[in-house]
Amino acid sequence: MTATTFVFVHGSGSNSFAWAPMQRELAYRGHRSLAVDLPGHGFGATFPAAYQAPQDLAALAAAPSAMAGIGHAHNVAHVLDAVKRVREHGPVVLVGHSRGGLTLTGVGNAAPDLVDRLVYISAWCCVEDTPAGYQESAENATSALSGVGGLLAANPAEIGALRLNWRTADPALLATLREAVLADGTDDEFHGFLNTLEPDESLDAGEERAQAATWGRIPRTYVRLTADRSIPIALQDRFIAEADKLTPGNRFDVRSLDVSHATVLVRPAETAALLSSLIPA
């Protein structure tokens, strides 16, 4: 087989299930796709009984996490294995959303010959700084995520993971979160999206940066989400500019969609059409 396969990498607190609508749209267009669950996600995720309704917040704060000890290197190794297996059947387009971009960069650094194109959809693409550095940057200052600290449900140092209570009923928190991830969605879409999320995420985002000699050889596309309040457009543009400076002979193919951070997952038809256009006829 020589058909291209899209391999999808999810963002923070998410899983392969979030890509199901995108995979459906691509299937309608005749494309193969695979969505991975990063380690500790999907059916390997931690969902304490205390997370269910009625919630026991004290027990939720103390429950162990399967995410403890899992970090960036584990994510890269996991996706690299998936890419190797898929690459036996034809070209691979590796697509990441949000924090999934960190894993894309790691795979690109490690095995550029196995990936035919990288696609960052409003995703982290570290070139001149670390994730922590970009998070504290002026370009990220307008991120609405800075106002959702109240979602933290446990001490990360005690459980070895970042635990967020997506099932909060706090109206102020929900309003801020909606602004951050799905301001252009309906109430049902927003609540449906929250119910696909998992409470625990890895504390280790890594410090890996794009390497010109390896990652820099791979054709790449950046899909800017101009209405994104989670990863501000200024930060997305900084990622693009720094990457293009690193490899001026292999610049990002830049596309733009006027949607919020999660709309590409909830209403994926436009994004699927864009991805489909990247495959030669």
PDB file of C-alpha atoms in Angstrom:
ATOM      1  CA  MET A   1       0.000   0.000   0.000  1.00  0.00           C
ATOM      2  CA  THR A   2       1.215   3.527  -0.782  1.00  0.00           C
ATOM      3  CA  ALA A   3      -1.625   5.665   0.533  1.00  0.00           C
ATOM      4  CA  THR A   4      -0.710   8.455   2.934  1.00  0.00           C
ATOM      5  CA  THR A   5      -1.727   7.988   6.564  1.00  0.00           C
ATOM      6  CA  PHE A   6      -2.467  10.905   8.875  1.00  0.00           C
ATOM      7  CA  VAL A   7      -1.190  10.153  12.385  1.00  0.00           C
ATOM      8  CA  PHE A   8      -2.821  12.381  14.999  1.00  0.00           C
ATOM      9  CA  VAL A   9      -1.317  13.407  18.358  1.00  0.00           C
ATOM     10  CA  HIS A  10      -3.657  14.923  20.928  1.00  0.00           C
ATOM     11  CA  GLY A  11      -3.068  17.793  23.312  1.00  0.00           C
ATOM     12  CA  SER A  12      -3.084  18.148  27.084  1.00  0.00           C
ATOM     13  CA  GLY A  13      -5.749  16.220  28.999  1.00  0.00           C
ATOM     14  CA  SER A  14      -7.049  14.748  25.771  1.00  0.00           C
ATOM     15  CA  ASN A  15      -6.933  11.406  23.970  1.00  0.00           C
ATOM     16  CA  SER A  16      -7.420   9.699  20.629  1.00  0.00           C
ATOM     17  CA  PHE A  17     -11.204   9.921  20.958  1.00  0.00           C
ATOM     18  CA  ALA A  18     -11.042  13.677  20.350  1.00  0.00           C
ATOM     19  CA  TRP A  19      -9.892  13.013  16.787  1.00  0.00           C
ATOM     20  CA  ALA A  20     -12.854  10.771  15.860  1.00  0.00           C
ATOM     21  CA  PRO A  21     -14.837  13.533  14.090  1.00  0.00           C
ATOM     22  CA  MET A  22     -11.710  14.531  12.135  1.00  0.00           C
ATOM     23  CA  GLN A  23     -11.042  10.929  11.143  1.00  0.00           C
ATOM     24  CA  ARG A  24     -14.639  10.595   9.955  1.00  0.00           C
ATOM     25  CA  GLU A  25     -14.294  13.689   7.760  1.00  0.00           C
ATOM     26  CA  LEU A  26     -11.028  12.390   6.306  1.00  0.00           C
ATOM     27  CA  ALA A  27     -12.560   8.968   5.656  1.00  0.00           C
ATOM     28  CA  TYR A  28     -15.305  10.662   3.646  1.00  0.00           C
ATOM     29  CA  ARG A  29     -12.480  12.102   1.533  1.00  0.00           C
ATOM     30  CA  GLY A  30     -10.812   8.694   1.115  1.00  0.00           C
ATOM     31  CA  HIS A  31      -7.900   9.132   3.528  1.00  0.00           C
ATOM     32  CA  ARG A  32      -6.317   6.737   6.022  1.00  0.00           C
ATOM     33  CA  SER A  33      -5.730   7.951   9.568  1.00  0.00           C
ATOM     34  CA  LEU A  34      -4.613   6.793  12.991  1.00  0.00           C
ATOM     35  CA  ALA A  35      -5.078   8.635  16.282  1.00  0.00           C
ATOM     36  CA  VAL A  36      -2.740   7.656  19.109  1.00  0.00           C
ATOM     37  CA  ASP A  37      -3.285   7.746  22.855  1.00  0.00           C
ATOM     38  CA  LEU A  38      -0.171   9.065  24.538  1.00  0.00           C
ATOM     39  CA  PRO A  39       0.980   7.037  27.583  1.00  0.00           C
ATOM     40  CA  GLY A  40      -1.424   7.429  30.495  1.00  0.00           C
ATOM     41  CA  HIS A  41      -4.257   8.583  28.234  1.00  0.00           C
ATOM     42  CA  GLY A  42      -7.303   6.996  26.629  1.00  0.00           C
ATOM     43  CA  PHE A  43      -8.335   3.836  28.444  1.00  0.00           C
ATOM     44  CA  GLY A  44      -5.006   4.052  30.273  1.00  0.00           C
ATOM     45  CA  ALA A  45      -6.064   7.288  31.964  1.00  0.00           C
ATOM     46  CA  THR A  46      -6.796   7.751  35.660  1.00  0.00           C
ATOM     47  CA  PHE A  47     -10.442   8.479  36.525  1.00  0.00           C
ATOM     48  CA  PRO A  48     -10.758   8.272  40.319  1.00  0.00           C
ATOM     49  CA  ALA A  49     -14.189   7.416  41.734  1.00  0.00           C
ATOM     50  CA  ALA A  50     -13.978  10.780  43.483  1.00  0.00           C
ATOM     51  CA  TYR A  51     -14.088  12.454  40.057  1.00  0.00           C
ATOM     52  CA  GLN A  52     -17.606  11.122  39.501  1.00  0.00           C
ATOM     53  CA  ALA A  53     -20.732  12.931  40.710  1.00  0.00           C
ATOM     54  CA  PRO A  54     -21.210  13.794  43.475  1.00  0.00           C
ATOM     55  CA  GLN A  55     -17.540  14.667  43.606  1.00  0.00           C
ATOM     56  CA  ASP A  56     -15.394  14.112  46.684  1.00  0.00           C
ATOM     57  CA  LEU A  57     -12.803  16.859  46.225  1.00  0.00           C
ATOM     58  CA  ALA A  58     -10.676  15.791  49.195  1.00  0.00           C
ATOM     59  CA  ALA A  59     -10.428  12.220  47.901  1.00  0.00           C
ATOM     60  CA  LEU A  60      -9.804  13.485  44.382  1.00  0.00           C
ATOM     61  CA  ALA A  61      -6.837  15.506  45.616  1.00  0.00           C
ATOM     62  CA  ALA A  62      -5.285  12.425  47.219  1.00  0.00           C
ATOM     63  CA  ALA A  63      -5.959   9.714  44.622  1.00  0.00           C
ATOM     64  CA  PRO A  64      -2.807   8.265  42.958  1.00  0.00           C
ATOM     65  CA  SER A  65      -2.184   9.019  39.291  1.00  0.00           C
ATOM     66  CA  ALA A  66      -1.090   6.596  36.579  1.00  0.00           C
ATOM     67  CA  MET A  67       0.532   9.634  34.948  1.00  0.00           C
ATOM     68  CA  ALA A  68       3.223   9.862  37.659  1.00  0.00           C
ATOM     69  CA  GLY A  69       6.634   9.247  36.100  1.00  0.00           C
ATOM     70  CA  ILE A  70       5.443   9.630  32.506  1.00  0.00           C
ATOM     71  CA  GLY A  71       7.151  12.407  30.563  1.00  0.00           C
ATOM     72  CA  HIS A  72       8.039  13.865  27.203  1.00  0.00           C
ATOM     73  CA  ALA A  73      10.496  11.103  26.287  1.00  0.00           C
ATOM     74  CA  HIS A  74       7.810   8.451  26.802  1.00  0.00           C
ATOM     75  CA  ASN A  75       5.427  10.333  24.503  1.00  0.00           C
ATOM     76  CA  VAL A  76       8.042  10.639  21.771  1.00  0.00           C
ATOM     77  CA  ALA A  77       8.983   6.946  21.975  1.00  0.00           C
ATOM     78  CA  HIS A  78       5.318   5.916  21.852  1.00  0.00           C
ATOM     79  CA  VAL A  79       4.494   7.993  18.780  1.00  0.00           C
ATOM     80  CA  LEU A  80       7.749   7.033  17.095  1.00  0.00           C
ATOM     81  CA  ASP A  81       6.769   3.376  17.400  1.00  0.00           C
ATOM     82  CA  ALA A  82       3.359   4.107  15.849  1.00  0.00           C
ATOM     83  CA  VAL A  83       4.949   6.052  12.991  1.00  0.00           C
ATOM     84  CA  LYS A  84       7.417   3.236  12.274  1.00  0.00           C
ATOM     85  CA  ARG A  85       4.602   0.712  11.996  1.00  0.00           C
ATOM     86  CA  VAL A  86       2.406   2.922   9.813  1.00  0.00           C
ATOM     87  CA  ARG A  87       5.329   3.972   7.583  1.00  0.00           C
ATOM     88  CA  GLU A  88       5.599   0.376   6.335  1.00  0.00           C
ATOM     89  CA  HIS A  89       2.394   1.012   4.368  1.00  0.00           C
ATOM     90  CA  GLY A  90       3.147   4.413   2.840  1.00  0.00           C
ATOM     91  CA  PRO A  91       3.857   8.091   3.580  1.00  0.00           C
ATOM     92  CA  VAL A  92       3.054   9.585   6.989  1.00  0.00           C
ATOM     93  CA  VAL A  93       1.710  13.039   7.790  1.00  0.00           C
ATOM     94  CA  LEU A  94       2.145  13.604  11.523  1.00  0.00           C
ATOM     95  CA  VAL A  95      -0.407  16.055  12.931  1.00  0.00           C
ATOM     96  CA  GLY A  96      -0.375  17.577  16.420  1.00  0.00           C
ATOM     97  CA  HIS A  97      -2.775  19.892  18.228  1.00  0.00           C
ATOM     98  CA  SER A  98      -1.835  22.127  21.154  1.00  0.00           C
ATOM     99  CA  ARG A  99       0.641  20.382  23.508  1.00  0.00           C
ATOM    100  CA  GLY A 100       0.829  17.550  20.984  1.00  0.00           C
ATOM    101  CA  GLY A 101       3.227  19.764  19.049  1.00  0.00           C
ATOM    102  CA  LEU A 102       5.926  19.031  21.618  1.00  0.00           C
ATOM    103  CA  THR A 103       5.762  15.352  20.698  1.00  0.00           C
ATOM    104  CA  LEU A 104       5.819  16.156  16.965  1.00  0.00           C
ATOM    105  CA  THR A 105       9.068  18.051  17.404  1.00  0.00           C
ATOM    106  CA  GLY A 106      10.606  15.167  19.346  1.00  0.00           C
ATOM    107  CA  VAL A 107       9.672  12.636  16.670  1.00  0.00           C
ATOM    108  CA  GLY A 108      10.955  14.950  13.937  1.00  0.00           C
ATOM    109  CA  ASN A 109      14.262  15.347  15.752  1.00  0.00           C
ATOM    110  CA  ALA A 110      14.608  11.593  16.219  1.00  0.00           C
ATOM    111  CA  ALA A 111      13.465  10.176  12.880  1.00  0.00           C
ATOM    112  CA  PRO A 112      13.102  12.712  10.058  1.00  0.00           C
ATOM    113  CA  ASP A 113      13.193  10.003   7.391  1.00  0.00           C
ATOM    114  CA  LEU A 114       9.998   8.407   8.736  1.00  0.00           C
ATOM    115  CA  VAL A 115       7.819  11.523   8.512  1.00  0.00           C
ATOM    116  CA  ASP A 116       6.787  13.037   5.186  1.00  0.00           C
ATOM    117  CA  ARG A 117       5.164  16.155   6.647  1.00  0.00           C
ATOM    118  CA  LEU A 118       4.619  17.696  10.071  1.00  0.00           C
ATOM    119  CA  VAL A 119       1.406  19.625  10.699  1.00  0.00           C
ATOM    120  CA  TYR A 120       1.109  21.818  13.779  1.00  0.00           C
ATOM    121  CA  ILE A 121      -2.474  22.913  14.462  1.00  0.00           C
ATOM    122  CA  SER A 122      -2.159  25.815  16.910  1.00  0.00           C
ATOM    123  CA  ALA A 123       0.478  23.628  18.512  1.00  0.00           C
ATOM    124  CA  TRP A 124       3.625  24.215  20.550  1.00  0.00           C
ATOM    125  CA  CYS A 125       6.724  24.339  18.362  1.00  0.00           C
ATOM    126  CA  CYS A 126       9.737  25.153  20.532  1.00  0.00           C
ATOM    127  CA  VAL A 127      12.739  26.539  18.692  1.00  0.00           C
ATOM    128  CA  GLU A 128      14.552  29.217  20.703  1.00  0.00           C
ATOM    129  CA  ASP A 129      13.055  28.601  24.150  1.00  0.00           C
ATOM    130  CA  THR A 130      11.555  25.912  26.357  1.00  0.00           C
ATOM    131  CA  PRO A 131       7.814  25.379  26.947  1.00  0.00           C
ATOM    132  CA  ALA A 132       8.152  27.123  30.301  1.00  0.00           C
ATOM    133  CA  GLY A 133       9.905  30.055  28.674  1.00  0.00           C
ATOM    134  CA  TYR A 134       7.258  30.498  26.015  1.00  0.00           C
ATOM    135  CA  GLN A 135       4.550  30.216  28.641  1.00  0.00           C
ATOM    136  CA  GLU A 136       6.036  33.192  30.484  1.00  0.00           C
ATOM    137  CA  SER A 137       6.608  35.194  27.297  1.00  0.00           C
ATOM    138  CA  ALA A 138       4.935  38.433  26.268  1.00  0.00           C
ATOM    139  CA  GLU A 139       3.356  36.611  23.321  1.00  0.00           C
ATOM    140  CA  ASN A 140       1.459  34.346  25.722  1.00  0.00           C
ATOM    141  CA  ALA A 141       0.367  37.120  28.086  1.00  0.00           C
ATOM    142  CA  THR A 142      -3.170  37.289  26.685  1.00  0.00           C
ATOM    143  CA  SER A 143      -3.870  33.554  27.025  1.00  0.00           C
ATOM    144  CA  ALA A 144      -7.204  33.057  28.753  1.00  0.00           C
ATOM    145  CA  LEU A 145      -5.798  29.899  30.319  1.00  0.00           C
ATOM    146  CA  SER A 146      -4.109  32.112  32.902  1.00  0.00           C
ATOM    147  CA  GLY A 147      -7.525  32.508  34.497  1.00  0.00           C
ATOM    148  CA  VAL A 148      -8.358  28.833  35.005  1.00  0.00           C
ATOM    149  CA  GLY A 149      -5.986  28.013  37.860  1.00  0.00           C
ATOM    150  CA  GLY A 150      -9.026  27.183  39.965  1.00  0.00           C
ATOM    151  CA  LEU A 151      -9.384  23.950  38.004  1.00  0.00           C
ATOM    152  CA  LEU A 152      -6.349  22.509  39.802  1.00  0.00           C
ATOM    153  CA  ALA A 153      -7.657  19.615  41.881  1.00  0.00           C
ATOM    154  CA  ALA A 154      -4.502  18.275  43.579  1.00  0.00           C
ATOM    155  CA  ASN A 155      -0.983  19.212  44.567  1.00  0.00           C
ATOM    156  CA  PRO A 156       1.131  18.172  41.555  1.00  0.00           C
ATOM    157  CA  ALA A 157       4.147  17.466  43.768  1.00  0.00           C
ATOM    158  CA  GLU A 158       2.137  14.978  45.821  1.00  0.00           C
ATOM    159  CA  ILE A 159       0.500  12.967  43.020  1.00  0.00           C
ATOM    160  CA  GLY A 160       3.219  13.411  40.388  1.00  0.00           C
ATOM    161  CA  ALA A 161       0.816  14.795  37.784  1.00  0.00           C
ATOM    162  CA  LEU A 162      -1.201  17.832  36.848  1.00  0.00           C
ATOM    163  CA  ARG A 163      -4.820  17.114  37.856  1.00  0.00           C
ATOM    164  CA  LEU A 164      -7.599  19.401  36.649  1.00  0.00           C
ATOM    165  CA  ASN A 165     -11.282  19.128  37.527  1.00  0.00           C
ATOM    166  CA  TRP A 166     -13.002  19.534  34.167  1.00  0.00           C
ATOM    167  CA  ARG A 167     -16.289  18.609  35.832  1.00  0.00           C
ATOM    168  CA  THR A 168     -16.398  21.725  37.970  1.00  0.00           C
ATOM    169  CA  ALA A 169     -19.735  23.515  38.224  1.00  0.00           C
ATOM    170  CA  ASP A 170     -18.142  26.878  39.069  1.00  0.00           C
ATOM    171  CA  PRO A 171     -19.798  29.276  36.597  1.00  0.00           C
ATOM    172  CA  ALA A 172     -16.904  31.755  36.562  1.00  0.00           C
ATOM    173  CA  LEU A 173     -14.348  29.044  35.841  1.00  0.00           C
ATOM    174  CA  LEU A 174     -16.518  27.548  33.127  1.00  0.00           C
ATOM    175  CA  ALA A 175     -16.997  30.940  31.481  1.00  0.00           C
ATOM    176  CA  THR A 176     -13.248  31.595  31.423  1.00  0.00           C
ATOM    177  CA  LEU A 177     -12.516  28.097  30.176  1.00  0.00           C
ATOM    178  CA  ARG A 178     -15.059  28.448  27.398  1.00  0.00           C
ATOM    179  CA  GLU A 179     -13.449  31.715  26.322  1.00  0.00           C
ATOM    180  CA  ALA A 180     -10.088  29.966  26.242  1.00  0.00           C
ATOM    181  CA  VAL A 181     -10.988  26.876  24.238  1.00  0.00           C
ATOM    182  CA  LEU A 182     -14.357  27.158  22.488  1.00  0.00           C
ATOM    183  CA  ALA A 183     -15.686  30.711  22.497  1.00  0.00           C
ATOM    184  CA  ASP A 184     -17.310  30.148  19.092  1.00  0.00           C
ATOM    185  CA  GLY A 185     -19.110  26.954  20.149  1.00  0.00           C
ATOM    186  CA  THR A 186     -22.550  26.244  21.561  1.00  0.00           C
ATOM    187  CA  ASP A 187     -23.186  25.320  25.191  1.00  0.00           C
ATOM    188  CA  ASP A 188     -23.687  21.679  24.243  1.00  0.00           C
ATOM    189  CA  GLU A 189     -20.491  21.621  22.172  1.00  0.00           C
ATOM    190  CA  PHE A 190     -18.518  23.151  25.027  1.00  0.00           C
ATOM    191  CA  HIS A 191     -19.862  20.749  27.645  1.00  0.00           C
ATOM    192  CA  GLY A 192     -19.438  17.826  25.262  1.00  0.00           C
ATOM    193  CA  PHE A 193     -15.829  18.792  24.666  1.00  0.00           C
ATOM    194  CA  LEU A 194     -15.138  19.015  28.412  1.00  0.00           C
ATOM    195  CA  ASN A 195     -16.515  15.522  28.851  1.00  0.00           C
ATOM    196  CA  THR A 196     -13.911  14.132  26.448  1.00  0.00           C
ATOM    197  CA  LEU A 197     -11.083  15.445  28.628  1.00  0.00           C
ATOM    198  CA  GLU A 198      -9.139  13.510  31.262  1.00  0.00           C
ATOM    199  CA  PRO A 199      -8.235  14.917  34.681  1.00  0.00           C
ATOM    200  CA  ASP A 200      -4.530  13.999  34.712  1.00  0.00           C
ATOM    201  CA  GLU A 201      -1.649  15.206  32.557  1.00  0.00           C
ATOM    202  CA  SER A 202       2.118  14.718  32.705  1.00  0.00           C
ATOM    203  CA  LEU A 203       4.174  17.308  34.557  1.00  0.00           C
ATOM    204  CA  ASP A 204       7.095  16.833  32.171  1.00  0.00           C
ATOM    205  CA  ALA A 205       6.663  18.785  28.938  1.00  0.00           C
ATOM    206  CA  GLY A 206      10.349  18.358  28.190  1.00  0.00           C
ATOM    207  CA  GLU A 207      12.792  21.011  27.044  1.00  0.00           C
ATOM    208  CA  GLU A 208      13.353  19.719  23.520  1.00  0.00           C
ATOM    209  CA  ARG A 209      13.809  22.248  20.737  1.00  0.00           C
ATOM    210  CA  ALA A 210      13.603  21.796  16.977  1.00  0.00           C
ATOM    211  CA  GLN A 211      16.915  20.731  15.442  1.00  0.00           C
ATOM    212  CA  ALA A 212      17.818  22.097  12.020  1.00  0.00           C
ATOM    213  CA  ALA A 213      19.742  19.006  10.911  1.00  0.00           C
ATOM    214  CA  THR A 214      16.880  16.593  11.486  1.00  0.00           C
ATOM    215  CA  TRP A 215      13.493  18.165  12.217  1.00  0.00           C
ATOM    216  CA  GLY A 216      14.414  21.017   9.891  1.00  0.00           C
ATOM    217  CA  ARG A 217      14.552  18.692   6.865  1.00  0.00           C
ATOM    218  CA  ILE A 218      10.897  17.704   7.073  1.00  0.00           C
ATOM    219  CA  PRO A 219       8.265  19.638   5.080  1.00  0.00           C
ATOM    220  CA  ARG A 220       5.988  21.323   7.579  1.00  0.00           C
ATOM    221  CA  THR A 221       2.678  23.155   7.812  1.00  0.00           C
ATOM    222  CA  TYR A 222       1.454  25.430  10.583  1.00  0.00           C
ATOM    223  CA  VAL A 223      -2.293  25.943  10.868  1.00  0.00           C
ATOM    224  CA  ARG A 224      -2.854  29.261  12.652  1.00  0.00           C
ATOM    225  CA  LEU A 225      -6.121  29.512  14.578  1.00  0.00           C
ATOM    226  CA  THR A 226      -6.749  33.240  14.567  1.00  0.00           C
ATOM    227  CA  ALA A 227      -9.566  33.151  17.159  1.00  0.00           C
ATOM    228  CA  ASP A 228      -7.576  30.992  19.591  1.00  0.00           C
ATOM    229  CA  ARG A 229      -7.549  32.396  23.137  1.00  0.00           C
ATOM    230  CA  SER A 230      -5.650  29.431  24.566  1.00  0.00           C
ATOM    231  CA  ILE A 231      -2.481  29.757  22.471  1.00  0.00           C
ATOM    232  CA  PRO A 232      -2.633  33.404  21.352  1.00  0.00           C
ATOM    233  CA  ILE A 233      -2.019  34.166  17.703  1.00  0.00           C
ATOM    234  CA  ALA A 234       1.061  36.187  18.713  1.00  0.00           C
ATOM    235  CA  LEU A 235       2.629  33.049  20.176  1.00  0.00           C
ATOM    236  CA  GLN A 236       1.657  30.939  17.175  1.00  0.00           C
ATOM    237  CA  ASP A 237       3.329  33.506  14.925  1.00  0.00           C
ATOM    238  CA  ARG A 238       6.449  33.490  17.093  1.00  0.00           C
ATOM    239  CA  PHE A 239       6.722  29.707  16.686  1.00  0.00           C
ATOM    240  CA  ILE A 240       6.462  30.120  12.914  1.00  0.00           C
ATOM    241  CA  ALA A 241       8.982  32.969  12.722  1.00  0.00           C
ATOM    242  CA  GLU A 242      11.590  31.202  14.838  1.00  0.00           C
ATOM    243  CA  ALA A 243      11.240  27.962  12.880  1.00  0.00           C
ATOM    244  CA  ASP A 244      11.605  29.780   9.570  1.00  0.00           C
ATOM    245  CA  LYS A 245      14.698  31.554  10.891  1.00  0.00           C
ATOM    246  CA  LEU A 246      16.181  28.187  11.910  1.00  0.00           C
ATOM    247  CA  THR A 247      15.711  26.673   8.442  1.00  0.00           C
ATOM    248  CA  PRO A 248      15.138  29.512   5.934  1.00  0.00           C
ATOM    249  CA  GLY A 249      15.388  27.030   3.082  1.00  0.00           C
ATOM    250  CA  ASN A 250      12.500  24.998   4.486  1.00  0.00           C
ATOM    251  CA  ARG A 251       9.908  27.389   5.825  1.00  0.00           C
ATOM    252  CA  PHE A 252       6.493  26.624   7.252  1.00  0.00           C
ATOM    253  CA  ASP A 253       3.630  26.340   4.797  1.00  0.00           C
ATOM    254  CA  VAL A 254       1.282  28.621   6.748  1.00  0.00           C
ATOM    255  CA  ARG A 255      -2.505  28.273   6.689  1.00  0.00           C
ATOM    256  CA  SER A 256      -5.079  30.135   8.784  1.00  0.00           C
ATOM    257  CA  LEU A 257      -8.527  29.290  10.104  1.00  0.00           C
ATOM    258  CA  ASP A 258     -10.653  31.818  11.978  1.00  0.00           C
ATOM    259  CA  VAL A 259     -11.736  29.459  14.768  1.00  0.00           C
ATOM    260  CA  SER A 260     -11.016  28.826  18.426  1.00  0.00           C
ATOM    261  CA  HIS A 261      -8.681  26.272  19.967  1.00  0.00           C
ATOM    262  CA  ALA A 262     -11.081  23.310  20.107  1.00  0.00           C
ATOM    263  CA  THR A 263     -13.310  24.086  17.138  1.00  0.00           C
ATOM    264  CA  VAL A 264     -10.972  22.125  14.850  1.00  0.00           C
ATOM    265  CA  LEU A 265     -11.910  19.043  16.890  1.00  0.00           C
ATOM    266  CA  VAL A 266     -15.593  19.732  17.504  1.00  0.00           C
ATOM    267  CA  ARG A 267     -16.401  20.946  13.971  1.00  0.00           C
ATOM    268  CA  PRO A 268     -13.551  19.551  11.868  1.00  0.00           C
ATOM    269  CA  ALA A 269     -14.841  19.714   8.283  1.00  0.00           C
ATOM    270  CA  GLU A 270     -12.857  22.820   7.306  1.00  0.00           C
ATOM    271  CA  THR A 271      -9.688  21.491   8.911  1.00  0.00           C
ATOM    272  CA  ALA A 272     -10.134  18.095   7.274  1.00  0.00           C
ATOM    273  CA  ALA A 273     -10.435  19.801   3.886  1.00  0.00           C
ATOM    274  CA  LEU A 274      -7.227  21.697   4.599  1.00  0.00           C
ATOM    275  CA  LEU A 275      -5.400  18.496   5.577  1.00  0.00           C
ATOM    276  CA  SER A 276      -6.724  16.725   2.516  1.00  0.00           C
ATOM    277  CA  SER A 277      -5.283  19.480   0.322  1.00  0.00           C
ATOM    278  CA  LEU A 278      -1.789  18.630   1.609  1.00  0.00           C
ATOM    279  CA  ILE A 279      -1.877  15.219  -0.073  1.00  0.00           C
ATOM    280  CA  PRO A 280      -0.768  15.230  -3.734  1.00  0.00           C
ATOM    281  CA  ALA A 281      -3.522  14.194  -6.122  1.00  0.00           C
TER     282      ALA A 281
END
